[in-house]
Coordinates of N, CA and C in Angstrom, one line a residue:
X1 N 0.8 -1.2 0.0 CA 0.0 0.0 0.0 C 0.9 1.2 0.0
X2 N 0.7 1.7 -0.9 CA 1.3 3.6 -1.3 C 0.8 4.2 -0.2
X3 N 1.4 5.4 0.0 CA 0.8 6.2 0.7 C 0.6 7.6 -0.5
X4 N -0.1 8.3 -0.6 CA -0.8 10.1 -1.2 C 0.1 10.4 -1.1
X5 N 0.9 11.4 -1.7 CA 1.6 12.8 -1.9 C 1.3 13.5 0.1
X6 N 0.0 14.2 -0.3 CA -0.8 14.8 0.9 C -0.2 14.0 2.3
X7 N -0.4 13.2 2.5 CA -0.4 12.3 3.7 C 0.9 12.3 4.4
X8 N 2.0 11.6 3.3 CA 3.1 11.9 3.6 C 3.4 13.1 3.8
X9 N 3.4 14.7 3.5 CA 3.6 15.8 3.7 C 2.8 16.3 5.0
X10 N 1.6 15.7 5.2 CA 1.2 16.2 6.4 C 2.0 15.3 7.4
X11 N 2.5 14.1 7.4 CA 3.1 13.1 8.2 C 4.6 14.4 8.2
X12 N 5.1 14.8 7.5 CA 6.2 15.2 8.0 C 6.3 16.8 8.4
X13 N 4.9 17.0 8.1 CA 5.2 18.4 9.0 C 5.1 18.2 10.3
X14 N 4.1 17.1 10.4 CA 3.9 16.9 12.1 C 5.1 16.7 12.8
X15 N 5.8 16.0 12.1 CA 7.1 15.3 13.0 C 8.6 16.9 12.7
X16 N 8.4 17.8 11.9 CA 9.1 18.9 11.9 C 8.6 19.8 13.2
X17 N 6.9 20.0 13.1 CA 6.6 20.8 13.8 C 6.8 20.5 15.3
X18 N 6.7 19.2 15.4 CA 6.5 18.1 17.2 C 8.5 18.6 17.1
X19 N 9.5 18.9 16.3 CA 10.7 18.8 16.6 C 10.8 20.1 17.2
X20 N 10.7 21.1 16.6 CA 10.7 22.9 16.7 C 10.2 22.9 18.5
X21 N 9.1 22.2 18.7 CA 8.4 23.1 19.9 C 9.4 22.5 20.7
X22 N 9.8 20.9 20.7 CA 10.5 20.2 21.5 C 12.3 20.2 21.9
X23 N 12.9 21.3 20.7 CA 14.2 21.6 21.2 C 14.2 22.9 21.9
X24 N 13.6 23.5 21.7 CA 13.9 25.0 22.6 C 13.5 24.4 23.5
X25 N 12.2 23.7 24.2 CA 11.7 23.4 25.7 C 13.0 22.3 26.0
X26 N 13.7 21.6 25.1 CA 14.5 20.6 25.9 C 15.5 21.3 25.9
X27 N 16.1 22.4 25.5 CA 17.5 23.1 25.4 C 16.9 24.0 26.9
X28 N 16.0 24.7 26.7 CA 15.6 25.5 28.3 C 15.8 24.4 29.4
X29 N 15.1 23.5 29.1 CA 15.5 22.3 30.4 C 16.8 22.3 30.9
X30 N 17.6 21.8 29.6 CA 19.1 21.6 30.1 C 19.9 22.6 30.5
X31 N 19.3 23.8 30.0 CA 20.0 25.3 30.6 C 19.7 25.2 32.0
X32 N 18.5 25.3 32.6 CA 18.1 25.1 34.0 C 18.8 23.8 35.1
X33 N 18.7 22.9 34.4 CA 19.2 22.1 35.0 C 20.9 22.0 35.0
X34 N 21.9 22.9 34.2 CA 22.7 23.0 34.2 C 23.2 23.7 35.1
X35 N 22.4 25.3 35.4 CA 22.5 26.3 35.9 C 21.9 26.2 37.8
X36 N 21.5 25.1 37.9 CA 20.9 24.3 38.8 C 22.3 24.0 39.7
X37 N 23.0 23.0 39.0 CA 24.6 22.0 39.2 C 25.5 23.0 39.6
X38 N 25.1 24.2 38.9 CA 26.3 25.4 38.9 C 26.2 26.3 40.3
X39 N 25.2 26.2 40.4 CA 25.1 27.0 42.4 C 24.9 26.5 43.2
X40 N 26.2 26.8 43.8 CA 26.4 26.1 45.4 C 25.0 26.3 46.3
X41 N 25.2 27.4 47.2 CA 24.5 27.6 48.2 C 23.8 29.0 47.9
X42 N 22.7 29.6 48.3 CA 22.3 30.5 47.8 C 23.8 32.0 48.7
X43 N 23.4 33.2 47.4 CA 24.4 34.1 48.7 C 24.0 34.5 50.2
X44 N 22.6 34.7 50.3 CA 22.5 35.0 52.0 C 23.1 33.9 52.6
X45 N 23.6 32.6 52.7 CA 24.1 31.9 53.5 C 25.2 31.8 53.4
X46 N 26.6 32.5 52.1 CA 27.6 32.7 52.6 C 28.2 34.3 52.8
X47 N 27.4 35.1 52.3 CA 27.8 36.7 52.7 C 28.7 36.9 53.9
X48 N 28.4 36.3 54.6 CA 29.8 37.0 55.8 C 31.0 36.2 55.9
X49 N 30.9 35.3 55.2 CA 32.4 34.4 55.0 C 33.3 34.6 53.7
X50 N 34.5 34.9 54.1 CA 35.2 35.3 52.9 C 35.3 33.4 51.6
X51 N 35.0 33.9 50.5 CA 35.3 32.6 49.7 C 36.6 31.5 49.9
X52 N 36.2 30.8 49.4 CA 37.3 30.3 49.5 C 37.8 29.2 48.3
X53 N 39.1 28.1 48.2 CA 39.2 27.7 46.9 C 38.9 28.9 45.2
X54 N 38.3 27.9 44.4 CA 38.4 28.4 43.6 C 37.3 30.4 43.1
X55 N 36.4 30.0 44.4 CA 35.5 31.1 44.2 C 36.6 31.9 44.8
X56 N 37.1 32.4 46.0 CA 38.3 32.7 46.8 C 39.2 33.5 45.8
X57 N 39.6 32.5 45.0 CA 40.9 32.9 43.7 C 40.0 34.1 43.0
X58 N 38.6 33.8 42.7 CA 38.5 35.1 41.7 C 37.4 36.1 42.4
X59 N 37.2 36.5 43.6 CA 37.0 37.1 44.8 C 38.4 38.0 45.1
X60 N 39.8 37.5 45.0 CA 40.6 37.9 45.1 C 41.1 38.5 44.3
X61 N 41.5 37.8 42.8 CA 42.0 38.6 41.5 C 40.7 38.8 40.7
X62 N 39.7 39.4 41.2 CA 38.9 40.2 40.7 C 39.0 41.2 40.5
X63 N 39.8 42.1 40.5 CA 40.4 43.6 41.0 C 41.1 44.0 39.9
X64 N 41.9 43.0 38.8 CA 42.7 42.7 38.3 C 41.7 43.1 36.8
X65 N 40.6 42.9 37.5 CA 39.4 42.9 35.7 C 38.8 43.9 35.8
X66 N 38.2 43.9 37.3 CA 36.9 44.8 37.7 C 37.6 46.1 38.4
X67 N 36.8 46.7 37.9 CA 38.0 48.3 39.2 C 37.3 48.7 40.4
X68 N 36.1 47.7 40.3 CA 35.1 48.0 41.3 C 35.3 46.8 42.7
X69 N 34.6 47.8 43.6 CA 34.8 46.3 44.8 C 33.9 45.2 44.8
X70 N 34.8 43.0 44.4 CA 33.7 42.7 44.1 C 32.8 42.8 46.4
X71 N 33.4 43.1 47.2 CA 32.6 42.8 48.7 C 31.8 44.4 48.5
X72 N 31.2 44.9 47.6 CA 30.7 46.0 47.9 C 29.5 46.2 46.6
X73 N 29.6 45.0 45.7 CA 28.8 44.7 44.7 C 28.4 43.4 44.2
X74 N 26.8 42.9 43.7 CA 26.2 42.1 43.3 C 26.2 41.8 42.0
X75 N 26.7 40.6 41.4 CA 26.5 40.7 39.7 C 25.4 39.4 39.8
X76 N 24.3 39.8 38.9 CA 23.0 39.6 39.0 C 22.8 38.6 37.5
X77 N 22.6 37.5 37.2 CA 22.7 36.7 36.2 C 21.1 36.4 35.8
X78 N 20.5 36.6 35.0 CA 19.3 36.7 34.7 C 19.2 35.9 33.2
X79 N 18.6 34.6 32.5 CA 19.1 33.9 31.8 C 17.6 34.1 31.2
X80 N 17.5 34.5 29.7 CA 16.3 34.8 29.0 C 16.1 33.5 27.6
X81 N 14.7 33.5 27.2 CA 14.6 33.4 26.1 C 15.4 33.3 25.1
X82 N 15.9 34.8 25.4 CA 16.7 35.0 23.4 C 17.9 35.2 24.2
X83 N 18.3 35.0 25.1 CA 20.0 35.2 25.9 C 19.9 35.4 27.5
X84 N 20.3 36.9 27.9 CA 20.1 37.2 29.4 C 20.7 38.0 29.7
X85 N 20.7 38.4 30.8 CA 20.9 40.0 30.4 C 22.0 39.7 32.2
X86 N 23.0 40.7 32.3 CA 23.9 40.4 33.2 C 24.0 41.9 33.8
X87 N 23.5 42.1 35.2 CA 24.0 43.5 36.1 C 24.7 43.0 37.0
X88 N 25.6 44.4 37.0 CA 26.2 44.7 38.6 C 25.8 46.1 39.2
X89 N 25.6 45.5 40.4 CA 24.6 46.5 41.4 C 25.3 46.6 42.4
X90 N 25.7 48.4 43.0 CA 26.0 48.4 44.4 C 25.4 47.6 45.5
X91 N 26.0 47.2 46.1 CA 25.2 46.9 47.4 C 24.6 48.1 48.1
X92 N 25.4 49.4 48.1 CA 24.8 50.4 48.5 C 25.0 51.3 47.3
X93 N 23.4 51.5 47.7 CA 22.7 52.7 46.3 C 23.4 53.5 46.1
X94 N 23.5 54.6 47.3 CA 24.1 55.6 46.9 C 25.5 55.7 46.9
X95 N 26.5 54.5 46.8 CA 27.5 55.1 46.4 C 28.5 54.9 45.4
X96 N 28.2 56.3 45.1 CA 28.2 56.9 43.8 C 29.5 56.4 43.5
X97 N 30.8 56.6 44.0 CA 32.1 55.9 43.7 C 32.1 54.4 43.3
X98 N 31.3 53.4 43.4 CA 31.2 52.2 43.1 C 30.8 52.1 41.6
X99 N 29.5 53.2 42.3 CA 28.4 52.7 41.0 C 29.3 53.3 39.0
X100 N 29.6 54.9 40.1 CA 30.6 55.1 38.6 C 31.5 54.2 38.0
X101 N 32.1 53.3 38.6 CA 32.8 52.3 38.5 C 32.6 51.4 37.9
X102 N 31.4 50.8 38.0 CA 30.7 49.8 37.6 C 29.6 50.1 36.0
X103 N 29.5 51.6 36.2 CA 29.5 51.7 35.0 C 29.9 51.9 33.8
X104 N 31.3 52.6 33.9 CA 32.1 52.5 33.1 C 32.8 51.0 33.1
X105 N 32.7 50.4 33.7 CA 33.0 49.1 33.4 C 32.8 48.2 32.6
X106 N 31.1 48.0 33.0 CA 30.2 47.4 31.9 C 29.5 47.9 30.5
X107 N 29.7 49.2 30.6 CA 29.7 50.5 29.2 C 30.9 49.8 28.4
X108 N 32.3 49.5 28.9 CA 33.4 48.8 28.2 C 33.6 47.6 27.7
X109 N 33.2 46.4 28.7 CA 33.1 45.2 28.2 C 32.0 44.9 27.3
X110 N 30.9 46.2 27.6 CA 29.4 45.7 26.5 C 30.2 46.0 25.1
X111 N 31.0 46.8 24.7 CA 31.7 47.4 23.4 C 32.6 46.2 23.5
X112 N 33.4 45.4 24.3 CA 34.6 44.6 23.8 C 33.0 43.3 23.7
X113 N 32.3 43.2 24.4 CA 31.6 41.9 23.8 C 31.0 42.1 22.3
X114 N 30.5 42.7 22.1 CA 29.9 42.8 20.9 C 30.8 42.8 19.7
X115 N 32.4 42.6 20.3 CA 33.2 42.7 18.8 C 33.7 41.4 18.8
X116 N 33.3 40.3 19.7 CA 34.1 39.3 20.3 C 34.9 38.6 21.0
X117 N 35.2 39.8 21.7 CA 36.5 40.3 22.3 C 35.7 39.7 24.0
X118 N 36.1 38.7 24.7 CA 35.9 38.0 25.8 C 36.9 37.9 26.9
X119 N 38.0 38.5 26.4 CA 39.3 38.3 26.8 C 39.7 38.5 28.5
X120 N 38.6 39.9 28.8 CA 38.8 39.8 30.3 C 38.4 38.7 31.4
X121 N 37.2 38.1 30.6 CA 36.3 37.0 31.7 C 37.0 35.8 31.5
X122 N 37.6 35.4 30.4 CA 39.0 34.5 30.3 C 40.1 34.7 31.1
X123 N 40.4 36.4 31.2 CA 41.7 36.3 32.0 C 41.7 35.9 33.4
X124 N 40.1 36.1 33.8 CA 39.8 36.1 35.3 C 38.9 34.7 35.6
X125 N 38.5 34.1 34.7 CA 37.6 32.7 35.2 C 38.5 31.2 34.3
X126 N 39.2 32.1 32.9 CA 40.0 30.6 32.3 C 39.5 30.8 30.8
X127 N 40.4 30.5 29.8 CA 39.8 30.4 28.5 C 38.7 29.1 28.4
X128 N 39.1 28.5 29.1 CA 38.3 27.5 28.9 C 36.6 27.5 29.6
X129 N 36.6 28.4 29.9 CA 35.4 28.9 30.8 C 34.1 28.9 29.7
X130 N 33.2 27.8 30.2 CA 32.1 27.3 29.2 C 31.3 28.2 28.4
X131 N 31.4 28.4 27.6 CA 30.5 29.2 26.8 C 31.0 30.4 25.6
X132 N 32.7 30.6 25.8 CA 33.4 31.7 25.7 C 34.1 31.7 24.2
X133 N 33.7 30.3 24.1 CA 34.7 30.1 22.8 C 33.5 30.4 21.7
X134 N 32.3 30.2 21.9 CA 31.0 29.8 20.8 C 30.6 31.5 21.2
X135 N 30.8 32.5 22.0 CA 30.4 33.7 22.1 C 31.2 34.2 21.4
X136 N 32.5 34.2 21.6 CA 33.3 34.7 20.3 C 33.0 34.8 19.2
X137 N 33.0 33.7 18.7 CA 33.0 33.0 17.3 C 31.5 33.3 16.6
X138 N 30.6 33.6 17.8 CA 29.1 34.6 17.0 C 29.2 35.4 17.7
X139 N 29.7 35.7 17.7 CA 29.7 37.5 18.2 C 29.1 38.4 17.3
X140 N 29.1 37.9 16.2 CA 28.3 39.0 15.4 C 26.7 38.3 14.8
X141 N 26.1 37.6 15.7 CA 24.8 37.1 15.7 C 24.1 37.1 17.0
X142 N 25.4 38.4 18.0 CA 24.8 38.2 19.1 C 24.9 40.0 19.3
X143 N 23.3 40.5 19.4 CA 23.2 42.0 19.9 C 23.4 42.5 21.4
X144 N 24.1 43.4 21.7 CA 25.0 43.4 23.2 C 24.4 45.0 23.2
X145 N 23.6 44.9 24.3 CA 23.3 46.5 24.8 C 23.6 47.0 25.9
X146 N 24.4 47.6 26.3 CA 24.6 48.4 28.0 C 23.5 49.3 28.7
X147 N 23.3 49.0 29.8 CA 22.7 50.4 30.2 C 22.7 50.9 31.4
X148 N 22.7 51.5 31.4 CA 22.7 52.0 32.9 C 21.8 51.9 34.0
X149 N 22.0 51.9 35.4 CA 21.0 51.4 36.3 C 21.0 52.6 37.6
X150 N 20.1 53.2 38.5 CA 20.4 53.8 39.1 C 21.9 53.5 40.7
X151 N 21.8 52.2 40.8 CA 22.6 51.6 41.4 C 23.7 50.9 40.8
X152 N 24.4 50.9 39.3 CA 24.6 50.0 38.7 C 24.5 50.4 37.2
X153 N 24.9 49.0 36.1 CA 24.8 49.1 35.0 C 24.5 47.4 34.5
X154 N 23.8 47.1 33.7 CA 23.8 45.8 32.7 C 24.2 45.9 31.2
X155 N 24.1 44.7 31.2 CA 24.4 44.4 29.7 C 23.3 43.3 29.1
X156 N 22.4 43.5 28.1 CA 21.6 42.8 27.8 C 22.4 42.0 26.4
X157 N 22.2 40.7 26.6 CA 22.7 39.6 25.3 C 21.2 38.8 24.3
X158 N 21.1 39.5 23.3 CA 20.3 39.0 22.8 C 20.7 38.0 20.9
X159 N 19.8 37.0 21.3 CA 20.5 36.2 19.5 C 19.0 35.2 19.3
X160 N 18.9 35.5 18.3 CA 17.8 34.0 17.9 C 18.5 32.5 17.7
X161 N 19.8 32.4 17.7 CA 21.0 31.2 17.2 C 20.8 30.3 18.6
X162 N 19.8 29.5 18.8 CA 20.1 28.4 19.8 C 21.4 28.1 20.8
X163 N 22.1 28.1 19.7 CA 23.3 27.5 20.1 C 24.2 28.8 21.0
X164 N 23.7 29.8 20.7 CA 24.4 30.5 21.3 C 23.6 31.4 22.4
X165 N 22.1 30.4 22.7 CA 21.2 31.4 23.7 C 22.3 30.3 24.8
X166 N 22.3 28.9 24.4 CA 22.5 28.1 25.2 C 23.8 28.3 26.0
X167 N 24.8 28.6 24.9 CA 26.8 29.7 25.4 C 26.2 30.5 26.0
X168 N 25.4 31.4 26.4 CA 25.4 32.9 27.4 C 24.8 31.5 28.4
X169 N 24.3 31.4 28.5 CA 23.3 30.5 29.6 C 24.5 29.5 30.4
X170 N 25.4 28.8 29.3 CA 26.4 28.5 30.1 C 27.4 29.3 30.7
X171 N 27.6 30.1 30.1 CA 28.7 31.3 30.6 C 28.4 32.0 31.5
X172 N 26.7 32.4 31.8 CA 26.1 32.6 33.2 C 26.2 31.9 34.3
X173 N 26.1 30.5 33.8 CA 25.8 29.3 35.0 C 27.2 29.3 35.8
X174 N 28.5 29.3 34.8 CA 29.9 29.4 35.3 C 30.4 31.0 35.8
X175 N 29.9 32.0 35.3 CA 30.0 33.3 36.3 C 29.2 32.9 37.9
X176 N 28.0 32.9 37.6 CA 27.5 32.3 38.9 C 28.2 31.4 39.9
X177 N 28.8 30.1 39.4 CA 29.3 29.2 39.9 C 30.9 30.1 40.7
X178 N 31.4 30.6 39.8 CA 32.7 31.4 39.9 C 32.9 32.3 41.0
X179 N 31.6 32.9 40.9 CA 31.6 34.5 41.7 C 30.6 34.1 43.4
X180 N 30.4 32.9 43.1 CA 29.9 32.5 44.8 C 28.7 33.5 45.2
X181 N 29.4 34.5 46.6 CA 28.0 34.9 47.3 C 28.2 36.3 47.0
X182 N 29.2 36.4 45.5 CA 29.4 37.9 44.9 C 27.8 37.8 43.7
X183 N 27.7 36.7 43.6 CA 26.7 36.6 42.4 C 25.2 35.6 42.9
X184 N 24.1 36.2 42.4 CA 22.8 35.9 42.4 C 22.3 35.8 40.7
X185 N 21.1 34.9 41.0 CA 20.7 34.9 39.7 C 18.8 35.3 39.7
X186 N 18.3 36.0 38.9 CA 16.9 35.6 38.9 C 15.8 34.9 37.8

């Protein structure tokens, strides 16, 4: 028994269309669940203890990237749809010496990310640091906007390219992991 023209084409849209809905919800799964493995403890339960091991090391030579204090600032990991968007926030509002800090900071790295240029969060977490090599390499499928915050500044990462919502998503999961009870996620 043949099968129609019709039949067969409706048979494979279904199984194109059942594919489409099913990788982005199983790629969000495994972002979450990745991003899950990557946080220790939440930060209110280590804030008064200095890091230690490997979080410790970039707590320490964080100074070396950031000009800002990381014990006087929050970097805020927020993992979207089409990418995620990454702040750092004084711990105190008003001060202004941090926050200027932090803004010209991330006003800088938003300009070095958008050219591909990742080189400081390599120098401070490892080239090998998940996600860094595939952000590079689309960097120019990936739109990078800074902006300013009254306490702060972010950087919003946006791409339609799967493969590279999934590299910010890991690259968040290992900032998070990296930066201990200097970093929160929502």
């Amino acid at each position: 028994m043949t099968m129609q023209p019709n039949k067969i084409d409706f048979k494979r849209r279904i199984v194109v269309t059942a594919r489409m809905i099913t990788f982005p919800a199983l790629m969000g799964a495994i972002s979450l669940f990745f991003l899950a493995g990557c946080i220790g403890s939440s930060p209110s339960t280590n804030s008064h203890k200095m890091p230690s091991g490997h979080q410790g090391m970039i707590h320490h030579m964080g100074h070396q990237v950031m000009p800002f204090d990381l014990s006087k600032t929050l970097h805020i990991f927020e993992m979207t749809e089409s990418g995620g968007i990454q702040q750092v926030i004084s711990k105190v509002p008003n001060d202004t010496a941090q926050v200027s800090l932090i803004q010209e900071h991330l006003q800088h790295e938003a300009m070095k990310f958008s050219t591909g240029d990742f080189s400081d969060p390599a120098s401070l977490h490892g080239a090998a640091m998940p996600g860094l090599k595939a952000l590079a390499a689309g960097a120019a499928k990936i739109k990078v906007e800074y902006s300013m915050l009254p306490d702060g500044a972010q950087i919003t990462f946006t791409t339609q390219d799967i493969h590279l919502i999934t590299a910010i998503h890991r690259w968040f999961g290992a900032q998070l992991s990296d930066h201990g009870a200097d970093a929160t996620y929502r």
